Amino acid sequence: MSPDPTSIQNPSEIQNWLRRFKWSLAAIPSPERDDIVAEVAAHLHESLCAGKSPAAVLHQFGSPENYAPYFIDEIELSSALSSQHSGAMIAAVLNRVHRSAIAAALGIALLFLGAIFFTALTAAFLKLWDPAHVGLWHHGRLFFIGKIDDPASARELLGFWLYPCAFVAIALSWLAGRFVLVHGVRSLAQKERFTAPKLA
Amino acid sequence: MTPTAPDSSQIIKGLCELALLSLLKDRPHYGLEMLHILRTEAGIDLADGTIYPLLHRLAKAKLVQAEWRLDQDGARPRKYYALTSSGQRELAVQVEQWRKVSVALSAFLSRKHKS
């Protein structure tokens, strides 16, 4: 059980910093957040007792808004990996796309696989409603999948084979997406593990 | 001791996890105490705030476990970290990796140029 950080008598600068730090950790569940704040508060208090000034003590931590993400990022990745939920893992990747080459590459790969998944799914559904106008079409040197207004202007290549083909495309893109996602998030976690925070 | 310059400190920071695991091998320590030992004995001069995200990460990976205790006077609560059995195994692996890299890099750095 972590102690209550507000029970420690600290100067107002320290109290303000701790308050902002706690706000910045809002994404973390309460017991864990309180535990992190209590530990940092105990450290700050002990440093002050050793004769350091509040400014010198806080300089070692940087701004609370910059310091908090080091904890949030770690929790986001480890929670996503332990839950194995696709949504949580995709969110963890998207939150890093602007600052990680691995995350950016993962985002592009997932976008590509997602496009295959949804195109196959949509084509299969549309084929159920309008089998005469939906399919894999060949016109001149062009191949495309979808719906056309005039079926006589192009040649349909799959017919009702579109359903098993769509099923295979959906299954393969889903499996490939999961594989890329799980291994990509593991790589991100491994990389962040060896990237220590830059402070002071 | 002057804190390490930002550029060169990145090399040292990458080894912090290994240093922390090694430090906890003997007995449990709390954050401020670990910083002091890393500075005085290992020559790793980290900013104070750097250590807590690292410890948090190690705890999430179940390599260390944390426990709140009061100091001997009963006046100050401190969070002590101890190495778990997984942490001991990870330490052994990282020490072995570090020794291999260290030997190879030392040999490379001390190589003689062929004329």
GROMACS .gro file of C-alpha atoms in nm, chain B residues 5-113:
model
  109
  205ALA     CA    1   2.707   1.493  -2.131
  206PRO     CA    2   2.376   1.414  -2.310
  207ASP     CA    3   2.531   1.253  -2.619
  208SER     CA    4   2.773   1.017  -2.444
  209SER     CA    5   2.522   0.941  -2.169
  210GLN     CA    6   2.300   0.750  -2.413
  211ILE     CA    7   2.553   0.465  -2.417
  212ILE     CA    8   2.552   0.452  -2.039
  213LYS     CA    9   2.176   0.480  -2.012
  214GLY     CA   10   2.136   0.174  -2.233
  215LEU     CA   11   2.325  -0.025  -1.972
  216CYS     CA   12   2.120   0.101  -1.680
  217GLU     CA   13   1.891  -0.199  -1.678
  218LEU     CA   14   2.184  -0.434  -1.643
  219ALA     CA   15   2.339  -0.218  -1.370
  220LEU     CA   16   2.010  -0.201  -1.178
  221LEU     CA   17   1.952  -0.576  -1.196
  222SER     CA   18   2.307  -0.638  -1.081
  223LEU     CA   19   2.267  -0.391  -0.795
  224LEU     CA   20   1.954  -0.567  -0.671
  225LYS     CA   21   2.125  -0.906  -0.679
  226ASP     CA   22   2.265  -0.861  -0.327
  227ARG     CA   23   1.973  -0.707  -0.139
  228PRO     CA   24   1.667  -0.485  -0.188
  229HIS     CA   25   1.727  -0.111  -0.243
  230TYR     CA   26   1.512   0.203  -0.283
  231GLY     CA   27   1.542   0.454  -0.566
  232LEU     CA   28   1.756   0.726  -0.408
  233GLU     CA   29   1.990   0.467  -0.262
  234MET     CA   30   2.029   0.300  -0.603
  235LEU     CA   31   2.110   0.635  -0.768
  236HIS     CA   32   2.378   0.699  -0.506
  237ILE     CA   33   2.538   0.357  -0.556
  238LEU     CA   34   2.525   0.384  -0.936
  239ARG     CA   35   2.697   0.723  -0.913
  240THR     CA   36   2.965   0.636  -0.662
  241GLU     CA   37   3.043   0.276  -0.755
  242ALA     CA   38   2.946   0.237  -1.122
  243GLY     CA   39   3.019   0.593  -1.239
  244ILE     CA   40   2.671   0.620  -1.392
  245ASP     CA   41   2.547   0.970  -1.319
  246LEU     CA   42   2.179   0.960  -1.407
  247ALA     CA   43   1.929   1.238  -1.352
  248ASP     CA   44   1.719   1.143  -1.049
  249GLY     CA   45   1.398   1.110  -1.247
  250THR     CA   46   1.548   0.860  -1.490
  251ILE     CA   47   1.548   0.570  -1.249
  252TYR     CA   48   1.176   0.544  -1.173
  253PRO     CA   49   1.046   0.471  -1.525
  254LEU     CA   50   1.323   0.208  -1.552
  255LEU     CA   51   1.225   0.049  -1.221
  256HIS     CA   52   0.860   0.065  -1.319
  257ARG     CA   53   0.941  -0.109  -1.645
  258LEU     CA   54   1.136  -0.383  -1.465
  259ALA     CA   55   0.850  -0.430  -1.219
  260LYS     CA   56   0.596  -0.460  -1.503
  261ALA     CA   57   0.819  -0.723  -1.663
  262LYS     CA   58   0.821  -0.903  -1.325
  263LEU     CA   59   1.199  -0.887  -1.312
  264VAL     CA   60   1.180  -0.699  -0.981
  265GLN     CA   61   0.915  -0.671  -0.713
  266ALA     CA   62   0.846  -0.362  -0.506
  267GLU     CA   63   0.741  -0.321  -0.144
  268TRP     CA   64   0.676  -0.010   0.069
  269ARG     CA   65   0.865  -0.004   0.398
  270LEU     CA   66   0.929   0.257   0.666
  271ASP     CA   67   1.289   0.349   0.739
  272GLN     CA   68   1.449   0.260   1.074
  273ASP     CA   69   1.310   0.574   1.246
  274GLY     CA   70   0.967   0.497   1.108
  275ALA     CA   71   0.953   0.848   0.965
  276ARG     CA   72   0.999   0.796   0.591
  277PRO     CA   73   0.816   0.558   0.362
  278ARG     CA   74   1.042   0.410   0.097
  279LYS     CA   75   0.969   0.175  -0.188
  280TYR     CA   76   1.219  -0.109  -0.192
  281TYR     CA   77   1.289  -0.320  -0.499
  282ALA     CA   78   1.409  -0.680  -0.493
  283LEU     CA   79   1.513  -0.912  -0.773
  284THR     CA   80   1.264  -1.189  -0.860
  285SER     CA   81   1.366  -1.534  -0.982
  286SER     CA   82   1.287  -1.416  -1.339
  287GLY     CA   83   1.508  -1.114  -1.273
  288GLN     CA   84   1.794  -1.339  -1.164
  289ARG     CA   85   1.765  -1.539  -1.485
  290GLU     CA   86   1.747  -1.220  -1.694
  291LEU     CA   87   2.052  -1.083  -1.513
  292ALA     CA   88   2.251  -1.397  -1.594
  293VAL     CA   89   2.153  -1.369  -1.962
  294GLN     CA   90   2.235  -0.996  -1.981
  295VAL     CA   91   2.570  -1.040  -1.802
  296GLU     CA   92   2.666  -1.311  -2.051
  297GLN     CA   93   2.559  -1.094  -2.346
  298TRP     CA   94   2.748  -0.797  -2.205
  299ARG     CA   95   3.067  -1.002  -2.158
  300LYS     CA   96   3.054  -1.126  -2.517
  301VAL     CA   97   2.994  -0.778  -2.657
  302SER     CA   98   3.256  -0.627  -2.428
  303VAL     CA   99   3.526  -0.878  -2.530
  304ALA     CA  100   3.447  -0.839  -2.901
  305LEU     CA  101   3.439  -0.460  -2.884
  306SER     CA  102   3.762  -0.442  -2.681
  307ALA     CA  103   3.936  -0.659  -2.938
  308PHE     CA  104   3.802  -0.441  -3.217
  309LEU     CA  105   3.903  -0.113  -3.051
  310SER     CA  106   4.255  -0.234  -2.977
  311ARG     CA  107   4.313  -0.379  -3.325
  312LYS     CA  108   4.630  -0.277  -3.508
  313HIS     CA  109   4.603  -0.128  -3.854
   0.00000   0.00000   0.00000
